[in-house]
Short mmCIF file of C-alpha atoms in Angstrom, two decimals:
data_model
loop_
_atom_site.label_atom_id
_atom_site.label_comp_id
_atom_site.label_asym_id
_atom_site.label_seq_id
_atom_site.Cartn_x
_atom_site.Cartn_y
_atom_site.Cartn_z
CA MET A 1093 -0.04 -0.03 0.00
CA GLU A 1094 1.36 3.35 -1.01
CA ARG A 1095 1.82 5.85 1.80
CA THR A 1096 0.50 9.31 1.03
CA ILE A 1097 0.73 12.77 2.37
CA GLY A 1098 -2.50 14.75 2.48
CA GLY A 1099 -4.55 11.65 1.93
CA SER A 1100 -3.79 11.05 -1.73
CA GLY A 1101 -1.13 9.31 -3.81
CA ARG A 1102 -0.99 12.32 -6.13
CA GLY A 1103 0.06 14.60 -3.26
CA MET A 1104 2.89 12.16 -2.33
CA LYS A 1105 4.16 12.02 -5.89
CA TRP A 1106 4.03 15.81 -6.18
CA ASP A 1107 6.13 16.14 -3.00
CA HIS A 1108 8.64 13.60 -4.44
CA ASN A 1109 8.85 15.57 -7.61
CA LYS A 1110 9.42 18.89 -5.71
CA ILE A 1111 12.16 17.21 -3.68
CA LYS A 1112 13.94 16.08 -6.90
CA ILE A 1113 13.65 19.55 -8.34
CA VAL A 1114 15.03 21.10 -5.14
CA ILE A 1115 17.96 18.70 -5.08
CA LEU A 1116 18.68 19.53 -8.76
CA TYR A 1117 18.91 23.19 -8.06
CA ILE A 1118 20.97 22.70 -4.90
CA PHE A 1119 23.57 20.66 -6.83
CA LEU A 1120 23.84 23.02 -9.81
CA LEU A 1121 23.60 26.26 -7.98
CA ALA A 1122 26.09 25.01 -5.38
CA GLY A 1123 28.43 24.04 -8.17
CA GLY A 1124 28.10 27.50 -9.69
CA LEU A 1125 28.67 29.21 -6.40
CA TRP A 1126 31.77 27.17 -5.72
CA HIS A 1127 33.18 28.43 -8.98
CA VAL A 1128 32.35 31.98 -8.05
CA LEU A 1129 34.15 31.52 -4.73
CA GLY A 1130 37.01 29.50 -6.16
CA VAL A 1131 36.57 26.59 -3.83
CA LEU A 1132 36.48 22.80 -4.37
CA GLN A 1133 37.73 23.29 -7.88
CA ASN A 1134 39.59 19.95 -8.08
CA ALA A 1135 36.42 18.17 -6.93
CA MET A 1136 34.40 19.97 -9.54
CA ARG A 1137 36.71 18.94 -12.27
CA LEU A 1138 36.55 15.24 -11.18
CA LEU A 1139 32.81 15.37 -10.99
CA ALA A 1140 32.16 17.28 -14.23
CA ALA A 1141 31.76 14.19 -16.57
CA PRO A 1142 29.91 11.98 -13.97
CA MET A 1143 27.50 14.82 -13.33
CA ILE A 1144 26.75 15.15 -17.06
CA VAL A 1145 26.11 11.43 -17.37
CA GLY A 1146 24.19 11.25 -14.11
CA LEU A 1147 21.85 14.13 -15.13
CA CYS A 1148 21.19 12.57 -18.46
CA LEU A 1149 20.34 9.23 -16.92
CA ALA A 1150 18.14 10.86 -14.39
CA LEU A 1151 16.19 12.66 -17.10
CA CYS A 1152 15.84 9.52 -19.08
CA TYR A 1153 14.60 7.60 -16.05
CA GLU A 1154 12.03 10.26 -15.33
CA TYR A 1155 10.78 10.15 -18.93
CA LEU A 1156 10.48 6.36 -18.93
CA ARG A 1157 8.83 6.47 -15.51
CA HIS A 1158 6.03 8.64 -16.96
CA HIS A 1159 5.89 7.31 -20.54
CA PHE A 1160 7.66 4.05 -20.83
CA ASN A 1161 8.57 3.43 -24.45
CA ARG A 1162 11.22 1.13 -25.76
CA LYS A 1163 11.54 3.41 -28.77
CA PHE A 1164 12.83 6.13 -26.32
CA ILE A 1165 15.69 3.76 -25.26
CA LEU A 1166 16.74 3.04 -28.82
CA TRP A 1167 16.43 6.68 -29.83
CA GLY A 1168 18.39 7.76 -26.70
CA VAL A 1169 21.24 5.34 -27.62
CA PHE A 1170 21.21 6.65 -31.18
CA VAL A 1171 21.41 10.32 -30.03
CA CYS A 1172 24.32 9.60 -27.66
CA MET A 1173 26.20 7.91 -30.48
CA ALA A 1174 25.30 10.54 -32.98
CA GLY A 1175 26.36 13.31 -30.72
CA PHE A 1176 29.69 11.72 -30.02
CA PHE A 1177 30.44 11.17 -33.77
CA ILE A 1178 29.19 14.68 -34.73
CA GLU A 1179 31.71 16.10 -32.16
CA LEU A 1180 34.42 13.77 -33.36
CA ILE A 1181 33.99 14.91 -37.01
CA GLY A 1182 33.64 18.50 -35.80
CA VAL A 1183 36.91 18.44 -33.85
CA LYS A 1184 38.81 16.54 -36.56
CA THR A 1185 37.71 18.68 -39.48
CA GLY A 1186 36.59 22.01 -38.05
CA ALA A 1187 33.88 21.93 -40.73
CA ILE A 1188 30.88 21.57 -38.52
CA PHE A 1189 31.11 23.95 -35.61
CA GLY A 1190 34.36 25.65 -36.32
CA SER A 1191 37.92 24.97 -35.09
CA TYR A 1192 38.00 23.85 -31.48
CA PHE A 1193 39.41 21.13 -29.25
CA TYR A 1194 38.54 19.47 -25.89
CA GLY A 1195 40.52 19.88 -22.79
CA ALA A 1196 41.40 17.25 -20.19
CA ILE A 1197 38.49 17.96 -17.77
CA LEU A 1198 35.77 15.66 -19.24
CA GLN A 1199 37.27 12.25 -18.87
CA PRO A 1200 37.31 9.47 -19.95
CA ALA A 1201 37.73 10.30 -23.65
CA ILE A 1202 38.14 8.37 -26.95
CA TRP A 1203 39.98 9.99 -29.75
CA ASN A 1204 40.15 13.14 -27.59
CA ILE A 1205 36.34 13.35 -27.47
CA PRO A 1206 34.76 12.96 -24.00
CA LEU A 1207 32.39 9.95 -23.75
CA ALA A 1208 30.10 12.25 -21.65
CA ILE A 1209 29.46 14.49 -24.61
CA GLY A 1210 26.94 12.13 -26.19
CA PHE A 1211 25.01 12.04 -22.90
CA ALA A 1212 25.10 15.93 -22.84
CA TRP A 1213 23.42 15.99 -26.27
CA LEU A 1214 20.65 13.66 -25.14
CA ALA A 1215 20.19 15.55 -21.88
CA MET A 1216 19.96 18.86 -23.79
CA ILE A 1217 17.35 17.53 -26.21
CA VAL A 1218 15.21 15.94 -23.44
CA SER A 1219 15.25 19.09 -21.29
CA SER A 1220 14.66 21.39 -24.27
CA ALA A 1221 11.69 19.26 -25.37
CA ALA A 1222 10.24 19.41 -21.81
CA ILE A 1223 10.57 23.16 -21.36
CA SER A 1224 9.18 23.76 -24.90
CA GLN A 1225 5.88 22.32 -23.71
CA TYR A 1226 5.69 25.06 -21.08
CA LEU A 1227 6.94 27.97 -23.17
CA PHE A 1228 5.00 27.48 -26.41
CA PRO A 1229 1.17 27.46 -26.82
CA ALA A 1230 -0.34 24.02 -27.40
CA ARG A 1231 -1.67 25.05 -30.78
CA PHE A 1232 1.86 25.67 -31.92
CA LEU A 1233 3.05 22.24 -30.77
CA GLN A 1234 0.62 20.31 -32.90
CA GLN A 1235 3.07 18.97 -35.52
CA PRO A 1236 6.41 17.21 -35.13
CA ALA A 1237 8.21 19.75 -37.29
CA ARG A 1238 7.00 22.58 -35.20
CA ILE A 1239 7.99 20.89 -31.93
CA ALA A 1240 11.39 20.08 -33.44
CA LEU A 1241 11.77 23.68 -34.41
CA ALA A 1242 11.00 24.85 -30.85
CA ILE A 1243 13.50 22.33 -29.45
CA ALA A 1244 16.20 23.40 -31.84
CA MET A 1245 15.65 27.04 -30.98
CA LEU A 1246 15.94 26.24 -27.25
CA MET A 1247 19.11 24.25 -27.78
CA VAL A 1248 20.70 27.25 -29.48
CA ILE A 1249 19.69 29.44 -26.57
CA PHE A 1250 21.18 26.81 -24.21
CA ASP A 1251 24.40 26.89 -26.16
CA LEU A 1252 24.61 30.67 -26.05
CA PHE A 1253 24.71 30.39 -22.23
CA MET A 1254 26.93 27.34 -22.20
CA GLU A 1255 29.79 28.55 -24.40
CA PRO A 1256 31.29 31.28 -22.08
CA ALA A 1257 31.01 28.89 -19.12
CA ALA A 1258 32.49 25.93 -20.92
CA ALA A 1259 35.53 28.00 -21.88
CA LYS A 1260 36.05 28.99 -18.26
CA LEU A 1261 35.55 25.48 -17.07
CA GLY A 1262 38.16 24.23 -19.59
CA TYR A 1263 35.76 21.81 -21.32
CA TRP A 1264 36.81 22.98 -24.75
CA THR A 1265 38.74 25.80 -26.34
CA TRP A 1266 38.08 27.66 -29.61
CA ASN A 1267 40.94 28.27 -31.98
CA THR A 1268 39.32 31.50 -33.09
CA GLU A 1269 38.91 34.83 -31.21
CA SER A 1270 35.08 34.60 -31.37
CA ILE A 1271 32.73 31.62 -31.61
CA PRO A 1272 31.85 31.00 -35.29
CA LEU A 1273 28.14 31.63 -36.24
CA ARG A 1274 28.06 28.21 -37.87
CA ASN A 1275 28.51 26.66 -34.43
CA TYR A 1276 25.01 27.90 -33.51
CA LEU A 1277 23.68 26.91 -36.97
CA ALA A 1278 24.99 23.41 -36.48
CA TRP A 1279 23.36 23.21 -33.08
CA PHE A 1280 20.04 24.21 -34.64
CA VAL A 1281 20.29 21.83 -37.56
CA PHE A 1282 21.38 18.79 -35.57
CA GLY A 1283 19.03 19.63 -32.74
CA PHE A 1284 16.18 19.75 -35.22
CA ILE A 1285 17.10 16.46 -36.96
CA LEU A 1286 17.61 14.48 -33.84
CA SER A 1287 14.52 15.69 -32.05
CA TYR A 1288 12.41 15.26 -35.19
CA ILE A 1289 13.45 11.64 -35.40
CA GLY A 1290 12.33 11.16 -31.83
CA LEU A 1291 9.00 12.94 -32.51
CA ARG A 1292 8.31 10.77 -35.51
CA LEU A 1293 8.87 7.79 -33.16
CA GLY A 1294 6.01 9.17 -31.07
CA LEU A 1295 8.22 10.67 -28.29
CA PHE A 1296 7.72 13.94 -26.49
CA ILE A 1297 3.99 14.19 -27.49
CA LYS A 1298 2.76 13.73 -23.93
CA LYS A 1299 3.64 16.12 -21.19
CA SER A 1300 7.19 15.66 -19.96
CA SER A 1301 8.17 15.68 -16.34
CA ALA A 1302 8.73 18.95 -14.54
CA LEU A 1303 12.14 17.85 -13.57
CA ALA A 1304 13.34 17.85 -17.19
CA ALA A 1305 12.07 21.40 -17.72
CA HIS A 1306 13.69 22.54 -14.47
CA ALA A 1307 16.96 20.83 -15.59
CA TYR A 1308 17.13 23.28 -18.50
CA ILE A 1309 16.62 26.31 -16.24
CA ALA A 1310 18.99 25.10 -13.50
CA GLN A 1311 21.75 24.48 -16.03
CA LEU A 1312 21.36 27.95 -17.38
CA CYS A 1313 21.61 29.32 -13.82
CA TYR A 1314 24.79 27.28 -13.42
CA PHE A 1315 26.31 28.64 -16.58
CA VAL A 1316 25.48 32.18 -15.65
CA LEU A 1317 27.22 31.80 -12.32
CA VAL A 1318 30.29 30.18 -13.82
CA SER A 1319 30.52 32.93 -16.42
CA LEU A 1320 30.41 35.55 -13.60
CA ALA A 1321 33.20 33.88 -11.72
#
């Protein structure tokens, strides 16, 4: 028998969701604050990749808990692999995002590409899909192409906040004075394609968990704090 607070199972589940969201903000805002204060830097470097993977797995678990679908698992594996190889080609050729290289922070890595980066792509799409349902009117999100467009736009906004922070964190370094415009264009194109594939598989049609939407906001807050450090 499920124990409840306030006499209903729904109330208990809502409390659990709020606790998860609060924990998410505590972790990310504390991490951002530590960078501002310049403390626990070695620990933050060691935890960077595990945190990316852990957040991604948590968001995937939440999605499957609400809307179990084997297609989501297959799509998620595909996105992780696609994200990794897109980055690999991007670093080796400089033709996709521009000329850049990864530092030694996000370990382990294969061919100098962090394994965590594929998980970062998946987490970004899942969280962008979730918050799009709160930001855009329902009538706009009627067709897969429109939803994919919204997700791609939110991914570009996410990257705008992430780039300055990533440079300070030593995740990657650009070989140019400014970030090329094609970097953001590539984020938009690949974000649209990968999310559109998921939408055609029937994913992200139903309401996503609030945790995924808050993951988008919490990460932006983290990036802002790091950029201010």
